[in-house]
Coordinates of C-alpha atoms and ligand atoms in Angstrom, one line a residue:
M1 CA -70.0 -57.5 -24.3
A2 CA -72.5 -54.6 -24.2
V3 CA -76.2 -54.8 -25.2
I4 CA -77.0 -51.8 -27.2
V5 CA -80.5 -50.8 -28.4
Q6 CA -80.5 -48.4 -31.3
K7 CA -83.6 -46.6 -32.6
Y8 CA -83.7 -45.1 -36.1
G9 CA -86.5 -42.6 -36.9
G10 CA -88.5 -42.1 -40.2
T11 CA -86.0 -39.8 -41.9
S12 CA -83.1 -42.2 -41.1
V13 CA -84.9 -45.1 -42.9
G14 CA -86.7 -42.9 -45.5
S15 CA -85.2 -44.7 -48.6
L16 CA -83.3 -47.9 -49.5
D17 CA -80.1 -45.8 -49.5
R18 CA -80.8 -44.6 -46.0
I19 CA -81.6 -48.1 -44.9
A20 CA -78.2 -49.2 -46.3
N21 CA -76.6 -46.4 -44.3
V22 CA -78.4 -47.6 -41.1
A23 CA -77.2 -51.2 -41.9
R24 CA -73.6 -50.0 -42.2
R25 CA -73.8 -48.2 -38.8
V26 CA -75.4 -51.3 -37.2
A27 CA -72.7 -53.5 -38.7
A28 CA -70.0 -51.3 -37.3
R29 CA -71.3 -51.5 -33.8
K30 CA -71.8 -55.3 -34.1
D31 CA -68.2 -55.5 -35.3
Q32 CA -67.0 -53.9 -32.0
G33 CA -68.4 -57.0 -30.3
N34 CA -71.7 -55.7 -29.1
D35 CA -75.1 -57.3 -29.0
I36 CA -77.4 -55.1 -31.1
V37 CA -81.2 -54.6 -31.1
V38 CA -82.5 -52.2 -33.6
V39 CA -85.9 -50.5 -33.3
V40 CA -87.2 -48.7 -36.4
S41 CA -89.9 -46.3 -37.4
A42 CA -91.9 -46.3 -40.6
M43 CA -90.2 -44.7 -43.6
A44 CA -90.6 -40.9 -43.5
G45 CA -94.1 -39.8 -44.4
E46 CA -95.6 -43.3 -44.4
T47 CA -97.7 -43.0 -41.2
D48 CA -99.1 -39.7 -42.4
R49 CA -99.9 -41.3 -45.8
L50 CA -101.8 -44.2 -44.1
I51 CA -103.8 -41.9 -41.8
A52 CA -104.8 -39.7 -44.8
L53 CA -106.0 -42.8 -46.7
A54 CA -108.1 -43.9 -43.7
K55 CA -109.6 -40.4 -43.4
E56 CA -110.6 -40.5 -47.1
I57 CA -113.0 -43.3 -46.2
F58 CA -114.3 -41.5 -43.1
P59 CA -113.0 -38.5 -41.2
I60 CA -113.0 -40.3 -37.8
P61 CA -111.7 -43.8 -38.6
N62 CA -112.5 -46.7 -36.4
D63 CA -109.6 -46.7 -33.8
R64 CA -109.0 -50.4 -33.9
E65 CA -108.8 -50.6 -37.7
L66 CA -106.7 -47.4 -37.8
D67 CA -104.1 -49.1 -35.6
V68 CA -104.1 -52.2 -37.8
L69 CA -103.5 -49.9 -40.7
I70 CA -100.8 -47.5 -39.4
S71 CA -98.8 -50.3 -37.7
T72 CA -97.9 -51.6 -41.2
G73 CA -95.4 -48.8 -41.9
E74 CA -93.0 -50.2 -39.3
Q75 CA -93.5 -53.8 -40.6
V76 CA -92.1 -52.6 -44.0
S77 CA -89.0 -51.0 -42.5
I78 CA -88.0 -53.9 -40.2
A79 CA -88.1 -56.4 -43.1
L80 CA -86.2 -54.1 -45.5
L81 CA -83.5 -53.5 -42.8
A82 CA -83.2 -57.2 -42.1
M83 CA -82.8 -58.0 -45.8
T84 CA -80.2 -55.2 -46.2
L85 CA -78.2 -56.6 -43.2
E86 CA -78.3 -60.1 -44.7
R87 CA -77.1 -58.7 -48.0
I88 CA -74.0 -57.4 -46.3
G89 CA -73.3 -60.8 -44.6
L90 CA -74.9 -60.4 -41.2
K91 CA -77.5 -62.5 -39.5
A92 CA -80.6 -60.5 -38.8
K93 CA -84.2 -61.3 -37.8
S94 CA -87.2 -58.9 -37.6
Y95 CA -90.2 -58.9 -35.3
C96 CA -93.5 -57.1 -35.1
G97 CA -94.7 -56.1 -31.7
W98 CA -97.2 -59.0 -31.4
Q99 CA -94.6 -61.6 -32.2
L100 CA -92.5 -61.0 -29.1
P101 CA -95.0 -59.8 -27.7
I102 CA -94.8 -56.2 -26.6
T103 CA -98.0 -56.1 -24.5
T104 CA -99.9 -52.9 -24.1
D105 CA -103.2 -51.7 -22.7
S106 CA -106.2 -51.3 -25.1
A107 CA -106.0 -47.5 -25.7
F108 CA -105.9 -47.7 -29.5
G109 CA -103.7 -44.9 -30.9
A110 CA -102.2 -44.1 -27.5
A111 CA -101.5 -47.4 -25.9
R112 CA -99.1 -47.8 -23.0
V113 CA -96.6 -50.6 -22.8
T114 CA -97.4 -52.9 -19.9
N115 CA -94.8 -55.7 -20.5
I116 CA -92.1 -56.9 -22.9
N117 CA -91.3 -60.5 -23.4
T118 CA -87.6 -60.6 -24.2
N119 CA -87.2 -64.4 -24.6
R120 CA -86.9 -64.4 -28.3
I121 CA -84.7 -61.4 -28.4
S122 CA -82.2 -62.9 -25.9
E123 CA -82.2 -66.2 -27.7
D124 CA -81.5 -64.6 -31.1
L125 CA -78.8 -62.4 -29.7
G126 CA -77.2 -65.5 -28.1
N127 CA -77.2 -67.1 -31.6
G128 CA -75.4 -64.1 -33.1
Y129 CA -78.4 -62.3 -34.7
I130 CA -79.0 -58.6 -34.9
V131 CA -82.6 -58.3 -33.8
I132 CA -84.8 -55.8 -35.4
I133 CA -88.1 -54.7 -33.8
A134 CA -91.0 -52.7 -35.2
G135 CA -91.4 -49.5 -33.2
F136 CA -94.7 -47.8 -32.4
Q137 CA -96.7 -51.0 -32.1
G138 CA -97.8 -53.6 -29.6
V139 CA -100.6 -56.0 -28.8
N140 CA -103.3 -55.9 -26.1
D141 CA -104.4 -58.9 -23.9
H142 CA -107.0 -59.8 -26.5
G143 CA -104.5 -60.1 -29.3
E144 CA -105.5 -56.8 -31.0
I145 CA -102.8 -54.7 -32.6
T146 CA -102.3 -51.3 -30.8
T147 CA -100.1 -48.3 -31.5
L148 CA -98.3 -46.1 -29.0
G149 CA -99.0 -42.6 -30.2
R150 CA -97.3 -40.5 -32.8
G151 CA -93.5 -40.6 -32.2
G152 CA -94.0 -43.7 -30.2
S153 CA -91.1 -45.7 -31.7
D154 CA -89.0 -43.9 -29.1
T155 CA -91.1 -45.5 -26.4
S156 CA -90.6 -49.0 -28.0
A157 CA -86.9 -48.5 -28.0
V158 CA -86.7 -47.4 -24.4
A159 CA -89.1 -50.2 -23.3
V160 CA -87.0 -52.8 -25.1
A161 CA -83.8 -51.3 -23.5
A162 CA -85.4 -51.5 -20.1
G163 CA -86.6 -55.0 -20.6
L164 CA -83.2 -56.2 -21.7
K165 CA -81.4 -54.1 -19.1
A166 CA -79.3 -52.8 -22.1
D167 CA -76.2 -50.7 -21.4
V168 CA -77.5 -47.8 -23.5
C169 CA -80.4 -46.8 -25.7
E170 CA -79.3 -44.7 -28.7
I171 CA -81.9 -42.6 -30.5
F172 CA -80.7 -41.8 -34.0
T173 CA -82.5 -39.0 -35.7
D174 CA -82.0 -36.2 -38.2
V175 CA -80.4 -33.8 -35.7
D176 CA -77.2 -34.7 -33.8
G177 CA -78.6 -34.1 -30.3
V178 CA -81.0 -32.2 -28.1
Y179 CA -80.6 -28.5 -28.7
T180 CA -81.4 -25.4 -26.7
T181 CA -84.3 -25.0 -29.1
D182 CA -85.4 -26.6 -32.4
P183 CA -82.3 -26.0 -34.6
N184 CA -84.5 -26.0 -37.6
I185 CA -86.2 -22.8 -36.3
V186 CA -83.2 -21.1 -34.6
P187 CA -80.0 -22.0 -36.4
E188 CA -77.9 -20.5 -33.6
A189 CA -79.3 -23.1 -31.2
R190 CA -76.6 -24.9 -29.2
K191 CA -76.3 -28.6 -28.6
I192 CA -76.8 -29.6 -25.0
K193 CA -74.2 -32.2 -23.8
T194 CA -76.1 -33.7 -20.9
I195 CA -79.7 -33.0 -19.9
A196 CA -81.7 -34.3 -16.9
Y197 CA -84.7 -36.6 -17.4
E198 CA -86.9 -34.0 -15.7
E199 CA -85.8 -31.2 -18.1
M200 CA -86.2 -33.5 -21.1
L201 CA -89.7 -34.5 -19.8
E202 CA -90.8 -30.9 -19.7
M203 CA -89.2 -30.2 -23.1
A204 CA -91.0 -33.2 -24.7
S205 CA -94.3 -32.3 -23.2
L206 CA -94.0 -28.7 -24.2
G207 CA -93.3 -29.2 -27.9
A208 CA -89.7 -30.5 -28.5
K209 CA -90.5 -33.4 -30.7
V210 CA -87.0 -34.8 -30.7
L211 CA -88.0 -37.3 -28.0
Y212 CA -91.5 -38.6 -27.3
I213 CA -92.7 -37.8 -23.8
R214 CA -93.6 -41.3 -22.8
A215 CA -90.2 -42.6 -23.9
V216 CA -88.6 -40.1 -21.5
E217 CA -91.0 -41.1 -18.7
F218 CA -90.1 -44.7 -19.2
A219 CA -86.4 -44.0 -19.3
M220 CA -86.6 -42.0 -16.1
R221 CA -88.6 -44.6 -14.3
H222 CA -86.3 -47.5 -15.4
K223 CA -83.1 -45.4 -15.3
V224 CA -82.3 -46.2 -19.0
P225 CA -79.4 -43.9 -20.2
L226 CA -80.6 -42.3 -23.4
I227 CA -78.3 -40.8 -26.1
V228 CA -79.7 -38.7 -28.9
R229 CA -77.5 -38.8 -32.0
S230 CA -77.6 -38.2 -35.7
S231 CA -77.8 -41.2 -38.1
F232 CA -76.0 -39.0 -40.7
N233 CA -72.7 -38.3 -38.9
D234 CA -70.6 -39.4 -36.0
N235 CA -70.9 -36.3 -33.8
E236 CA -71.2 -36.8 -30.1
G237 CA -74.8 -36.6 -29.1
T238 CA -76.8 -35.6 -26.0
L239 CA -76.9 -37.8 -22.9
V240 CA -80.3 -37.8 -21.1
T241 CA -79.6 -38.9 -17.6
E242 CA -80.1 -38.2 -13.9
E243 CA -79.7 -34.6 -12.7
S244 CA -76.3 -33.4 -11.4
S245 CA -75.5 -30.1 -9.6
D246 CA -73.7 -28.5 -12.6
M247 CA -77.0 -28.6 -14.5
E248 CA -78.4 -25.9 -12.2
K249 CA -75.8 -23.3 -13.1
E250 CA -77.8 -21.8 -15.9
S251 CA -81.3 -20.6 -15.1
V252 CA -82.7 -21.6 -18.5
R253 CA -81.5 -24.5 -20.5
A254 CA -84.0 -24.7 -23.4
V255 CA -86.9 -22.9 -25.1
T256 CA -89.7 -24.9 -26.6
C257 CA -92.9 -24.1 -28.5
S258 CA -96.0 -26.0 -29.2
T259 CA -98.2 -24.7 -31.9
K260 CA -101.1 -27.0 -31.8
E261 CA -102.9 -25.3 -28.9
A262 CA -106.5 -24.0 -28.7
K263 CA -108.3 -22.0 -26.0
I264 CA -111.9 -22.0 -24.7
T265 CA -113.2 -19.1 -22.6
F266 CA -116.3 -18.9 -20.5
M267 CA -117.3 -15.3 -19.6
G268 CA -119.7 -14.6 -16.8
I269 CA -120.2 -18.2 -15.5
P270 CA -121.8 -18.6 -12.0
D271 CA -119.2 -18.4 -9.3
V272 CA -120.6 -21.0 -7.0
P273 CA -119.0 -24.2 -5.6
G274 CA -119.1 -27.0 -8.2
T275 CA -118.9 -24.9 -11.4
A276 CA -115.3 -25.9 -12.3
S277 CA -115.9 -29.4 -11.1
Q278 CA -118.9 -29.9 -13.5
L279 CA -117.1 -28.3 -16.4
F280 CA -113.9 -30.2 -16.1
M281 CA -115.6 -33.5 -15.2
A282 CA -117.7 -33.3 -18.4
L283 CA -114.5 -32.7 -20.4
A284 CA -112.6 -35.5 -18.7
E285 CA -115.5 -37.9 -19.4
S286 CA -115.1 -37.3 -23.1
S287 CA -111.3 -37.7 -22.8
V288 CA -110.5 -34.1 -23.7
V289 CA -107.1 -33.3 -22.2
V290 CA -107.2 -29.9 -20.6
D291 CA -103.9 -28.1 -20.0
T292 CA -103.5 -24.5 -18.6
I293 CA -106.5 -23.3 -16.7
I294 CA -107.2 -19.7 -15.5
Q295 CA -110.1 -18.5 -13.4
N296 CA -110.5 -14.8 -12.7
S297 CA -111.6 -13.5 -9.3
S298 CA -115.3 -13.2 -8.9
E299 CA -117.4 -10.1 -9.5
E300 CA -121.0 -10.0 -8.5
G301 CA -121.3 -13.8 -8.3
K302 CA -119.9 -14.4 -11.8
T303 CA -116.4 -15.3 -13.0
D304 CA -114.5 -16.1 -16.2
I305 CA -112.7 -19.3 -16.9
S306 CA -110.3 -20.0 -19.7
F307 CA -108.4 -23.2 -20.5
T308 CA -106.2 -24.6 -23.3
L309 CA -106.7 -27.9 -25.0
P310 CA -105.2 -29.6 -28.1
Q311 CA -106.3 -27.9 -31.3
S312 CA -107.6 -31.2 -32.6
D313 CA -110.0 -31.4 -29.6
L314 CA -111.4 -27.9 -30.0
E315 CA -114.7 -28.8 -31.7
K316 CA -115.3 -31.6 -29.3
G317 CA -114.5 -29.4 -26.3
L318 CA -116.8 -26.6 -27.5
E319 CA -119.6 -29.1 -28.0
I320 CA -119.3 -30.2 -24.4
C321 CA -119.0 -26.6 -23.1
R322 CA -122.2 -25.7 -24.9
G323 CA -123.9 -28.5 -23.0
V324 CA -122.4 -27.2 -19.7
R325 CA -123.5 -23.6 -20.5
E326 CA -127.1 -24.8 -21.0
I327 CA -127.0 -26.2 -17.5
L328 CA -125.0 -23.6 -15.6
G329 CA -125.6 -20.5 -17.7
A330 CA -122.8 -18.2 -18.9
D331 CA -122.8 -14.8 -20.6
R332 CA -120.5 -15.9 -23.4
L333 CA -118.6 -18.9 -24.6
S334 CA -115.8 -18.6 -27.2
G335 CA -113.1 -20.8 -28.8
S336 CA -109.9 -19.8 -30.5
K337 CA -107.8 -22.3 -32.4
D338 CA -104.7 -20.3 -33.4
M339 CA -102.8 -20.4 -30.1
A340 CA -99.3 -21.5 -29.2
K341 CA -97.5 -22.1 -26.0
V342 CA -93.9 -21.0 -25.6
S343 CA -91.9 -22.3 -22.7
I344 CA -88.6 -21.9 -21.0
I345 CA -87.1 -24.9 -19.1
G346 CA -84.3 -25.4 -16.7
L347 CA -83.5 -27.0 -13.3
G348 CA -81.7 -23.8 -12.4
M349 CA -85.0 -22.0 -12.1
R350 CA -85.3 -23.5 -8.7
S351 CA -82.5 -21.3 -7.5
H352 CA -82.3 -18.3 -9.8
T353 CA -84.6 -15.3 -9.4
G354 CA -86.0 -12.8 -12.0
V355 CA -86.4 -15.4 -14.7
A356 CA -90.1 -14.9 -15.1
S357 CA -89.8 -11.1 -15.3
T358 CA -87.0 -11.4 -17.9
M359 CA -89.3 -13.7 -20.0
F360 CA -92.3 -11.4 -19.8
A361 CA -90.3 -8.2 -20.5
A362 CA -88.7 -9.8 -23.6
L363 CA -92.1 -10.8 -25.0
A364 CA -93.5 -7.3 -24.2
R365 CA -90.7 -5.6 -26.1
E366 CA -91.8 -7.4 -29.2
G367 CA -95.5 -6.5 -28.6
I368 CA -96.4 -10.1 -27.9
N369 CA -99.4 -10.4 -25.6
I370 CA -99.4 -13.1 -23.0
E371 CA -102.9 -14.6 -22.7
M372 CA -102.1 -17.2 -20.1
I373 CA -99.2 -18.2 -17.9
S374 CA -98.4 -21.5 -16.1
T375 CA -95.4 -22.5 -14.1
S376 CA -93.8 -25.4 -12.4
E377 CA -90.6 -25.7 -10.4
I378 CA -88.5 -25.9 -13.6
K379 CA -90.6 -24.3 -16.4
I380 CA -92.6 -21.2 -17.3
S381 CA -95.1 -21.3 -20.2
C382 CA -96.9 -18.5 -21.9
V383 CA -99.9 -19.0 -24.1
I384 CA -99.7 -16.5 -27.0
K385 CA -101.2 -16.1 -30.5
R386 CA -99.7 -18.6 -32.9
K387 CA -98.5 -16.0 -35.4
Y388 CA -96.0 -14.9 -32.8
A389 CA -94.6 -18.4 -32.0
E390 CA -91.4 -18.3 -34.0
L391 CA -90.6 -14.7 -33.0
A392 CA -91.2 -15.6 -29.3
V393 CA -88.8 -18.6 -29.5
R394 CA -86.1 -16.5 -31.1
V395 CA -86.5 -13.6 -28.6
L396 CA -86.4 -15.9 -25.6
H397 CA -83.4 -17.9 -26.9
D398 CA -81.7 -14.6 -27.4
V399 CA -82.5 -13.0 -24.0
F400 CA -81.4 -16.0 -22.0
E401 CA -78.2 -16.1 -24.2
L402 CA -78.6 -19.8 -25.0
E403 CA -76.5 -19.6 -28.1
K404 CA -73.4 -18.8 -26.0
P405 CA -71.0 -21.7 -25.5
L406 CA -70.7 -22.6 -21.8
Ligands
ADP501 P1 -87.6 -39.0 -35.9 O1 -88.4 -39.2 -37.1 O2 -86.1 -39.5 -36.1 O3 -88.2 -39.6 -34.7 P2 -88.5 -36.4 -35.2 O4 -88.9 -35.6 -36.3 O5 -89.5 -37.0 -34.3 O6 -87.4 -37.5 -35.7 O7 -87.6 -35.5 -34.2 C1 -86.4 -34.8 -34.7 C2 -86.8 -33.3 -34.9 O8 -87.1 -32.7 -33.6 C3 -85.7 -32.5 -35.4 O9 -85.7 -32.5 -36.8 C4 -86.1 -31.1 -34.9 O10 -86.7 -30.3 -35.9 C5 -87.1 -31.3 -33.8 N1 -86.7 -30.7 -32.6 C6 -87.6 -29.9 -31.8 N2 -87.0 -29.4 -30.8 C7 -85.7 -29.8 -30.8 C8 -84.6 -29.6 -29.9 N3 -84.7 -28.9 -28.8 N4 -83.5 -30.3 -30.2 C9 -83.4 -31.0 -31.3 N5 -84.4 -31.2 -32.2 C10 -85.6 -30.6 -31.9
LIG502 N1 -94.2 -44.0 -37.4 C1 -94.8 -43.4 -36.2 C2 -95.1 -41.9 -36.4 O1 -94.8 -41.4 -37.5 C3 -93.9 -43.6 -35.0 C4 -92.6 -43.0 -35.0 O2 -92.1 -42.6 -36.1 O3 -92.0 -42.9 -33.9 O4 -95.6 -41.3 -35.5
MG503 MG1 -89.7 -38.9 -33.4

């Protein structure tokens, strides 16, 4: 008998009809003799609705109370799914994160799972129940409700699968797998059969929202096999697993884009030891996550520094930079919020040459200016103006011939 963890996202549980569809799929897997644990998200749009309500009261809601509020979306879905399963004659029991408990640290809004107590799950499975668990939520050591970050139900599912040593963790969503790029932007995108954890990790961190980055991290660390599939059909999905040699055959396997980027530039800042350290220390102390950094070579004792940060942190970042400018001095400080980062990803980049030049030439042909570049062993990212984001994705998908069947 296999233990299977299934996760259904917001669109898949977006209405009572869709919950009934999920219940039928769960029942079918149970009928095959498997033990089933289901992790669900809030109904589509619910988390956004709750956040908007909180922001009507005050633009920066109290983070503890915000987690109490937004965790309720998942509580609704677990109960509705349990009732629907009972209605079709199956034994089902639902749990919020705190009831198990799923323990996390205290970073409200972005908490990390530290432990999962699987006792109640195992006991219920032993008694023939389908166990349904609220995604996205946990509880810290002081009994406070926490949430795991937007998209965090994926993490809950992987964490539960790891805790139970499940045979597989199936992520059901509104697309039938991981594609060479977002199929909703490029219809010619091709489904990838098997992808390495490392590639998926880069994709998730660079804008492919199909899997949440921390879920991939967790799966990689605990070697949980992940399958991404559609809840609306029975197509074969994508397996996320350990790398194998055939994955290196192509230089580029996927193109991603993140459109929520901003950029801050210091012109003419003193080029003396400690400048970068003071600047980035001040940003880190205020929890501003800095991404790509560029520093120009020095001219007459002054230099330019640019860096990207999440668009939502631009105002906070600029505020801190104004303070740093007062101390260190700088000719000019500017911020730009309409940036995007387009990336190409593939294990094959380790062994193929000419990938970067092909990427830069393709963007140049379309008149897209590259403002920053960053690379790792298996990815190249370019920061560009947001208005070119979709065009850049199409052009790169095309130039690396990702639509072609293998
Ligand atoms: P869920 O609510 O089920 O968690 P998400 O909206 O978080 O679903 O993720 C699914 C979406 O991810 C798809 O609708 C698709 O638009 C987007 N996506 C982005 N990049 C990719 C990709 N490379 N492959 C598949 N889907 C992608
Ligand atoms: N409901 C949460 C969100 O919208 C978690 C999730 O769907 O994964 O971000
Ligand atoms: Mg998601």
